[in-house]
Structure formats: C-alpha cells, structure tokens
Short mmCIF file of C-alpha atoms in Angstrom, two decimals:
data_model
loop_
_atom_site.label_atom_id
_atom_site.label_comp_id
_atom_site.label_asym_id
_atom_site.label_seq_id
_atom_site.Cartn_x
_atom_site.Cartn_y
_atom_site.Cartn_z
CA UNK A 1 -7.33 2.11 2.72
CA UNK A 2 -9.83 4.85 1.65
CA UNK A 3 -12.88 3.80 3.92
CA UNK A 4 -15.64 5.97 1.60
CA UNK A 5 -17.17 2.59 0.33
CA UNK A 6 -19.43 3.93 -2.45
CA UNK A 7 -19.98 7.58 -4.23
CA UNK A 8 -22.53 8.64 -1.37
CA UNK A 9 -20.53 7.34 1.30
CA UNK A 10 -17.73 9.59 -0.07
CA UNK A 11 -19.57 12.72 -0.44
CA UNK A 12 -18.76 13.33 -4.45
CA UNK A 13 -20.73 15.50 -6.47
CA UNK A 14 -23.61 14.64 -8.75
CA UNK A 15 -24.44 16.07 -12.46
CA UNK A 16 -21.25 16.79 -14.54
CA UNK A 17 -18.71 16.31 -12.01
CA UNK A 18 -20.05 12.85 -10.77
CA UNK A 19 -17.94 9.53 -10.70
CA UNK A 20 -18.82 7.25 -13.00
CA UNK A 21 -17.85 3.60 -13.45
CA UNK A 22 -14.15 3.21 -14.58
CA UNK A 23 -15.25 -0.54 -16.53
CA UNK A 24 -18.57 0.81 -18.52
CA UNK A 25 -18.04 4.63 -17.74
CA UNK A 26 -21.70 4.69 -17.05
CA UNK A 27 -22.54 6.97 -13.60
CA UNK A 28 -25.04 5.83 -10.95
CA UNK A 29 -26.31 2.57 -9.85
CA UNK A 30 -26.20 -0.24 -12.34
CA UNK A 31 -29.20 -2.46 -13.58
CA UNK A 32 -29.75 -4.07 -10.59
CA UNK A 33 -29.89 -0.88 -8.26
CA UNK A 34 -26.11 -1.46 -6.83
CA UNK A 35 -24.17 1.55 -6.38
CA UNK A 36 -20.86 2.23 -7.41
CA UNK A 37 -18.17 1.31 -4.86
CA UNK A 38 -14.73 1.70 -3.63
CA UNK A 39 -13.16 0.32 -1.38
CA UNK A 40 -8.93 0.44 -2.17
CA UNK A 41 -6.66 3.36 -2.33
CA UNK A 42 -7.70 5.42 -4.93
CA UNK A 43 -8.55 9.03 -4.23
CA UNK A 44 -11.34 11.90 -5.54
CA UNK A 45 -13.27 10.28 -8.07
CA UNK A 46 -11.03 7.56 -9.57
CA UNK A 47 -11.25 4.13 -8.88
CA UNK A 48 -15.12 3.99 -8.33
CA UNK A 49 -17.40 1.02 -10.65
CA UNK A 50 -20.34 -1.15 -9.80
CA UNK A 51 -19.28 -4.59 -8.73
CA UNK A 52 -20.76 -6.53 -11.15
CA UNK A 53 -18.56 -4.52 -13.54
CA UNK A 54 -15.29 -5.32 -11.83
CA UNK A 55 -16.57 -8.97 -11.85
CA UNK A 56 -16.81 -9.01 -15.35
CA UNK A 57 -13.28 -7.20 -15.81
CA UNK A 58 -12.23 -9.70 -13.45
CA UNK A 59 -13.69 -13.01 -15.11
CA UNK A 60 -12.32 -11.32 -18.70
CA UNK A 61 -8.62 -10.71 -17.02
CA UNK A 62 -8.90 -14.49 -15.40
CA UNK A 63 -9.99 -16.42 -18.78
CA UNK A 64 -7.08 -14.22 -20.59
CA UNK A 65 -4.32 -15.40 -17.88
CA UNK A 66 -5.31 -18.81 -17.42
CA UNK A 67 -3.68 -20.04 -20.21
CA UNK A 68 -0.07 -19.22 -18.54
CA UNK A 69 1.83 -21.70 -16.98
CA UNK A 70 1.41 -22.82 -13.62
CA UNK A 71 4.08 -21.04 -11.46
CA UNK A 72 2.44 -17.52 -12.40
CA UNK A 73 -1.48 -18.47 -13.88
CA UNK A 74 -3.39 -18.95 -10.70
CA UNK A 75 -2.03 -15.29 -9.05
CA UNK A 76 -2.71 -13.43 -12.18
CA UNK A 77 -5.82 -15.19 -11.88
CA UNK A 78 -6.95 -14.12 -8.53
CA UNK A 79 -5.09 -10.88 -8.45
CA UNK A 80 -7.63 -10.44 -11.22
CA UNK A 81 -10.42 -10.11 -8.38
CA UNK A 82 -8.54 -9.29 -5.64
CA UNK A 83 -6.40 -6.02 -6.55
CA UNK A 84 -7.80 -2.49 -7.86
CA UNK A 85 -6.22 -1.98 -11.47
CA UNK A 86 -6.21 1.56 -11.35
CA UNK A 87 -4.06 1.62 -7.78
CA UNK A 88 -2.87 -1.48 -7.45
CA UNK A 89 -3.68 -2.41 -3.99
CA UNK A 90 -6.09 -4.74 -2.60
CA UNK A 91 -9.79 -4.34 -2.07
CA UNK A 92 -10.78 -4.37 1.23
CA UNK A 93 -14.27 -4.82 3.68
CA UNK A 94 -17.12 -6.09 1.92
CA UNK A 95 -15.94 -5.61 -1.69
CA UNK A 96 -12.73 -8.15 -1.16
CA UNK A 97 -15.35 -10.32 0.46
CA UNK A 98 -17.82 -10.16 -2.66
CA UNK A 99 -15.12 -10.98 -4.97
CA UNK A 100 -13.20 -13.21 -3.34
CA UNK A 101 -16.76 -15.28 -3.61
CA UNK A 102 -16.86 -14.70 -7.28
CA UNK A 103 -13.70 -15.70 -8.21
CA UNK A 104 -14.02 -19.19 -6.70
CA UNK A 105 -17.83 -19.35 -8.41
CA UNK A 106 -16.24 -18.20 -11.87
CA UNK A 107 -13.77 -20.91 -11.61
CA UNK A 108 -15.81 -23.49 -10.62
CA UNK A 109 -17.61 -22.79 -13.29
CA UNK A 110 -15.31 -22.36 -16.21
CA UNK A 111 -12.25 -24.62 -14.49
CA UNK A 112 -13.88 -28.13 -13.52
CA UNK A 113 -11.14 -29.91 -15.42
CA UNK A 114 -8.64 -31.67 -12.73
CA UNK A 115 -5.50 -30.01 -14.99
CA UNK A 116 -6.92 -26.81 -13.60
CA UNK A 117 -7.17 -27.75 -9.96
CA UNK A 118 -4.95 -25.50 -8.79
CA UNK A 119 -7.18 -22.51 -10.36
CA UNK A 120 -9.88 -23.56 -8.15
CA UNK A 121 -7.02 -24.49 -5.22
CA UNK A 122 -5.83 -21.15 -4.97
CA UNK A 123 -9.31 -19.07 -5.43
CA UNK A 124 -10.78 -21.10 -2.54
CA UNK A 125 -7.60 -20.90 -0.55
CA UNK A 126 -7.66 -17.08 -0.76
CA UNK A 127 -11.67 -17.09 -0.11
CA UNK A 128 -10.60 -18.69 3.62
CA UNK A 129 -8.16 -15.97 4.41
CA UNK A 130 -11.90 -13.26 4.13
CA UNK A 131 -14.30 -15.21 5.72
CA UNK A 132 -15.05 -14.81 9.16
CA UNK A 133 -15.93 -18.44 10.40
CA UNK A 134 -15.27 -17.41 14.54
CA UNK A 135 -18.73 -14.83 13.98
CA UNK A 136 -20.70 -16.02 10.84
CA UNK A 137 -22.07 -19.48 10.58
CA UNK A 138 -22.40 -19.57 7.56
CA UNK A 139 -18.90 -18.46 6.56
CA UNK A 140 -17.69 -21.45 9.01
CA UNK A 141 -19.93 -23.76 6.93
CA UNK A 142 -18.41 -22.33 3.65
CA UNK A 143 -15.14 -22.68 5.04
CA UNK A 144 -15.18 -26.25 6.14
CA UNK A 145 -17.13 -27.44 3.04
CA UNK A 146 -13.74 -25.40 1.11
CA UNK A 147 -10.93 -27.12 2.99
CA UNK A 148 -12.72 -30.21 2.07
CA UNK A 149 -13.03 -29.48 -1.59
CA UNK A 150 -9.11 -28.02 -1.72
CA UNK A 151 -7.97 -31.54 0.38
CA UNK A 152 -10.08 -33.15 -2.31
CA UNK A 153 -8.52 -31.22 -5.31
CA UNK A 154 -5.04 -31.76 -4.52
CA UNK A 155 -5.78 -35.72 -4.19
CA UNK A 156 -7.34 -35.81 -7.48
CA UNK A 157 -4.37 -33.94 -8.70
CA UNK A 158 -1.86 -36.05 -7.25
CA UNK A 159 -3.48 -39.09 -8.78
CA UNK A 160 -3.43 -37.31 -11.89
CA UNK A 161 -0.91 -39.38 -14.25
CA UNK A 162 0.39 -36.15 -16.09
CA UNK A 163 0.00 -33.81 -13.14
CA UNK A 164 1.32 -36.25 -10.31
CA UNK A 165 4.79 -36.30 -12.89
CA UNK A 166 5.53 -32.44 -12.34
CA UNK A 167 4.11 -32.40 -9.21
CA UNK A 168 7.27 -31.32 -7.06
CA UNK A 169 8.42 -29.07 -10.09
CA UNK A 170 5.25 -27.50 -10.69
CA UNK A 171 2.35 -27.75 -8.17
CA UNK A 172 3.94 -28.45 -4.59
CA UNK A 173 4.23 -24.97 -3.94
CA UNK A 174 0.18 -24.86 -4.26
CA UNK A 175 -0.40 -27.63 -2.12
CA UNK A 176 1.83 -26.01 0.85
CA UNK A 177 -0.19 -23.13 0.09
CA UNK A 178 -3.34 -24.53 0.35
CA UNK A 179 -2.55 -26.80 3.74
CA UNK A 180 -1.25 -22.93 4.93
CA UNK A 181 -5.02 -21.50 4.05
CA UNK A 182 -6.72 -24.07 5.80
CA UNK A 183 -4.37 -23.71 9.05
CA UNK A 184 -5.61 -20.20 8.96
CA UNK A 185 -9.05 -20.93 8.83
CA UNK A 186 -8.88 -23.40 11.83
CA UNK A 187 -6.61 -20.92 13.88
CA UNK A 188 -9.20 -17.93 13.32
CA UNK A 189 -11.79 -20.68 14.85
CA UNK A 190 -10.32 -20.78 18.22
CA UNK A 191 -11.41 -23.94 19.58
CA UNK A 192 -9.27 -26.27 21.07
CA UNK A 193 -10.19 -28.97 18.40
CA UNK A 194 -9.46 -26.40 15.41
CA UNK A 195 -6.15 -25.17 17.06
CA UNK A 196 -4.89 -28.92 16.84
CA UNK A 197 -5.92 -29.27 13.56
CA UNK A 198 -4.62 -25.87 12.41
CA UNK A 199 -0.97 -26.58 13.97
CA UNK A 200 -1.00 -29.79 11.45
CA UNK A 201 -1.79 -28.32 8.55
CA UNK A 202 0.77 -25.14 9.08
CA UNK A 203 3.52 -28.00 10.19
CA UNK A 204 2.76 -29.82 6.66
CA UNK A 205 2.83 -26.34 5.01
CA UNK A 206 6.06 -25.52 6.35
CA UNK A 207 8.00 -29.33 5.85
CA UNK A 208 6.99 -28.93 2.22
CA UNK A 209 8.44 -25.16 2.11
CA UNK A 210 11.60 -26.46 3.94
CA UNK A 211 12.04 -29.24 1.55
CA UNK A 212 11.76 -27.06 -1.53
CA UNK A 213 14.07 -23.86 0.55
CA UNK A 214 11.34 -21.52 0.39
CA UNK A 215 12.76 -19.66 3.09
CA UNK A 216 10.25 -16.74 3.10
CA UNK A 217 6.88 -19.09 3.39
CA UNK A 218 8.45 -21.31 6.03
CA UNK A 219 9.54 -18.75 8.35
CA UNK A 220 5.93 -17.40 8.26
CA UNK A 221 4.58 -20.79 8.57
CA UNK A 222 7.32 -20.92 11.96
CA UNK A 223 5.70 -17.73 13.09
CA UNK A 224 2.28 -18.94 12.51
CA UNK A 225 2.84 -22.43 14.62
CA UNK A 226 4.48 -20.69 17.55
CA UNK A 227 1.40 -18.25 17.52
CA UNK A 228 -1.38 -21.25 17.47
CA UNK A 229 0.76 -23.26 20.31
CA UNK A 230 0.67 -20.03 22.69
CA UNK A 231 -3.18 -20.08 21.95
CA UNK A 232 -3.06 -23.79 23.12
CA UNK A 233 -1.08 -23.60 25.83
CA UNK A 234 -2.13 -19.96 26.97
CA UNK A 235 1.58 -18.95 27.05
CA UNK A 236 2.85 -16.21 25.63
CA UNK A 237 5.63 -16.96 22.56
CA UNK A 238 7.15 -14.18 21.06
CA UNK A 239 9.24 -16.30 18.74
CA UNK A 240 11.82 -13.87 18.80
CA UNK A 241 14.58 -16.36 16.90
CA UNK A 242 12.11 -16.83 14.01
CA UNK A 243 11.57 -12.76 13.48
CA UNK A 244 14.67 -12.33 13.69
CA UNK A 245 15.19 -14.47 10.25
CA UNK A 246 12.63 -13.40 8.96
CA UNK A 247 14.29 -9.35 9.87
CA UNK A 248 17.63 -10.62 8.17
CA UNK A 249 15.95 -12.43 5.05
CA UNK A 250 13.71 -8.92 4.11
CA UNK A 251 17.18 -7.38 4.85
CA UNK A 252 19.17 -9.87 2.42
CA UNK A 253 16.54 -9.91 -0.18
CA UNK A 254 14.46 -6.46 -0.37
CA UNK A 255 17.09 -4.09 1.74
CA UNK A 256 16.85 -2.37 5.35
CA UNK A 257 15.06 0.56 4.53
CA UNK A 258 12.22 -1.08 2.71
CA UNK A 259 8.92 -0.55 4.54
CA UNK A 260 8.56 -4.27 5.14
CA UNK A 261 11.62 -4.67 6.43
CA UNK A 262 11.59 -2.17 8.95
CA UNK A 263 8.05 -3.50 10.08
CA UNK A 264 9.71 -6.35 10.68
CA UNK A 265 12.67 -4.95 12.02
CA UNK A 266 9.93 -3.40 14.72
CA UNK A 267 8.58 -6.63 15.36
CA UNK A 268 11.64 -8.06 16.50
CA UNK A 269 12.54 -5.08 18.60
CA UNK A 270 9.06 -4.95 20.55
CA UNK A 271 9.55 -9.13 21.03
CA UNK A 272 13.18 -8.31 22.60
CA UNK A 273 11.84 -5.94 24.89
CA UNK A 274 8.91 -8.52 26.07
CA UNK A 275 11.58 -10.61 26.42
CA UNK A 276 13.80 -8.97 28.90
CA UNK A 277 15.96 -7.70 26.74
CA UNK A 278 15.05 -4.18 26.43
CA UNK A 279 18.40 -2.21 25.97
CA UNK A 280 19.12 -4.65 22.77
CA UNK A 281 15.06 -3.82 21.61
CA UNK A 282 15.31 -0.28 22.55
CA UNK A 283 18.51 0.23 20.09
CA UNK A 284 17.38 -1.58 17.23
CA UNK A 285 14.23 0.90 17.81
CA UNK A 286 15.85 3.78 18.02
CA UNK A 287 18.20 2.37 14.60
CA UNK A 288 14.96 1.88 12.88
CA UNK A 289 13.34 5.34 13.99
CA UNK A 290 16.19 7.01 12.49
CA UNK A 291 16.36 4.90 9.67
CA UNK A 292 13.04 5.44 8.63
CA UNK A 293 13.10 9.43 9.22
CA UNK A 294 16.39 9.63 6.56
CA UNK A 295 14.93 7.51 3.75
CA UNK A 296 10.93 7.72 4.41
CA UNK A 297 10.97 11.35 5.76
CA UNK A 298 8.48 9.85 8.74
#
C-alpha cells in the first residue's frame, strides 16, 4: 500500500508537472479545501483525486450496476467505493474509512426499497469490517446501531412474499455474509459478552455456508470460531486441521504457487511447528521457500 496519503504527503511537484484529479482532472484542493488523496497502490502521480470526486464516480458506478442481478449487483456496487479503478486494489487508512461511510449513506438514500435490502446489507456489512469499535465510541455506536439495521433488513426481506421465494437461490449467501460481518464486529470488541455473541453469529454464518457447500466461506468462518473460543477460554488454538483445508482447497481451486496459496501454505506450516510437530512444519517451509523462489523469483 503506497502510504503518501495526499500530493503533499507524497512530495510531487507543483506547476506543470503537478497531479491532478484523475475524475475532474482539475489539480489542487477541491471546493471545499480537501486535498487530493491517495491512499492504494498506484505510483508517481497516478491515482491521486479529491474524495468527493471518487464519491461521485463511485455513486455513478453504483446506480449503473445496481440494476444487475443479485448474485453479482451488491459487489459491483461496493467495489464501486471500495477499490481504486486505476490499480485495482483496495483503498486503505482513512480513505477506505470515508467511503466505506458513503457508500452505506448513498444507499440508504437511493435504495430504501426492501427488494434492495441486500444493497444496503452488504454496504453496512463491509462498513463493520473498517470501523474500529474496541478504540472509538462512536464507531462502536455506529456499529451496533448497523448490526441492528442488517438483522432488521434481512427480516424484512425474509417476510418479503417475492423475496422470501428465492431466498435460498438468491439471497442466503448475503445473509451468511452479513451474520459473518457482525461476528467480526463483536470479536474486534473483546469483551466477554461480545465474544459470546460473536461465536453465534460466525456458527450461523458457517451452518448456512455448509448447507449451501460453500467450502471457501465456511472454512474461514471454522478459522474464525476457533480464534474467538481461544480468546474465551485464553487457550491457544492453532486450528491446524481447518488450515490445512483451507491449504488444499487454494491448492485444488487457484494452484500451489499462487500467492494465496502459499500464504496459506505458511500458515499451516508455522501452526505445525507450534504444535510439536516441527520437522513436518519445517519441510513444508522449506517446500514453500523454494517454491516461491522458482515461480515468484522471491
């Protein structure tokens, strides 16, 4: 992530050779004072615009994708916000955080009809995964009133004549989603209350992945359970049976030498090795050192 947040920050040139805004192509500050910002992977001058700018882009891009059906609609729609155009990657710091906020105020706003619930659903569901609820009371108050509003949307949704008929074919995946979100939120709140309450939402996340064999999510979800239980008990579980499916499944599906998939292979190696069974970690280590050094040159 290139850390040089705004022009200034970065140290660019001014005059001719200045960044300007890659949405109104304007350099400077905008209307409003705001500087131009940055905060993904692009590199020199590239990539820089004033936030209310990408907003707009954003809100544009959204209204345009909306209209596509519901298994691809509501990530097109908050990629929209969430992912520089130009390099493809995520925002990050403070910018992510900004948008993340306007996408779920631009949907509230334009989406209040219950057939686009899972708009809202999966804007506010990606807003908890920002926030910082542990540190920020008022992020913790945004949060909670959020889960409540998500719980709130997938009821109405449910009761939904038309919606509650495609509901396995069409929206369960969002709703195992969205219990997944809030589970995160309540985990990154560390109380002993939260932890409970995060556990049950990541179980019901993960019996509605297992039910519709979405491997992937419900390993994760497996991973994610095992972590909040050590945090309850104050025992340490490295889960080592449920990284090492989710090693083979990256293997199966994306290939060995994929970055992911040797991140993961690493994971499982380091858990081994925790778990007394170092020469087995240290070999699949050393396999994934020289794996990575043939195909990634590092």
């Amino acid at each position: 992530t290139n850390n040089k947040r705004t022009a200034a920050d970065a140290g660019l040139p001014e005059g001719d050779n200045a960044p300007c805004c890659w949405v109104c192509l304007e350099e400077g500050p905008d209307k409003t004072g705001a500087p131009l910002v940055r905060d993904c992977s692009c590199r020199g001058s590239s990539g820089f615009a004033h936030l209310s700018c990408i907003i707009k882009h954003a809100e544009s891009e959204g209204r345009r994708v909306a209209m596509e059906n519901a298994e691809t609609g509501a990530a097109l729609f908050a990629k929209a916000f969430e992912y520089c155009p130009n390099c493809k990657q995520q925002y990050q710091n403070e910018v992510i955080y900004k948008l993340t906020k306007a996408a779920v105020d631009f949907t509230d706003r334009e989406y209040k009809d219950v057939t686009c619930g899972y708009l809202l659903c999966h804007t506010l569901s990606n807003r908890l995964t920002v926030i910082d609820p542990k540190n920020n009371a008022d992020d913790k108050a945004e949060g909670e009133e959020s889960c409540t509003k998500i719980l709130s949307i997938i009821e109405d949704m449910k009761c939904n004549e038309l919606l509650g008929l495609f509901w396995k074919e069409t929206y369960v995946y969002f709703e195992a989603t969205a219990y997944g979100a809030i589970g995160g939120f309540f985990m990154r709140l560390e109380t002993e209350e939260s932890l409970t309450k995060a556990k049950q939402y990541v179980e019901k996340a993960r019996d509605i992945f297992r039910e519709t064999e979405n491997e992937m999510p419900m390993l994760m979800a497996e991973k994610k359970i095992a972590s909040i239980e050590s945090k309850i008990s104050g025992e340490e579980n490295l889960c080592v049976d449920t990284l090492q499916k989710i090693y083979a499944y990256l293997q199966r599906t994306i290939g060995e030498t994929d970055p992911q998939t040797i991140g993961a292979g690493a994971d499982v190696a380091e858990a081994l090795c925790l778990s007394f069974h170092a020469i087995e970690g240290e070999r699949l280590l050393s396999k994934l050192v020289e794996l990575s050094r043939r195909v990634h040159g590092m």
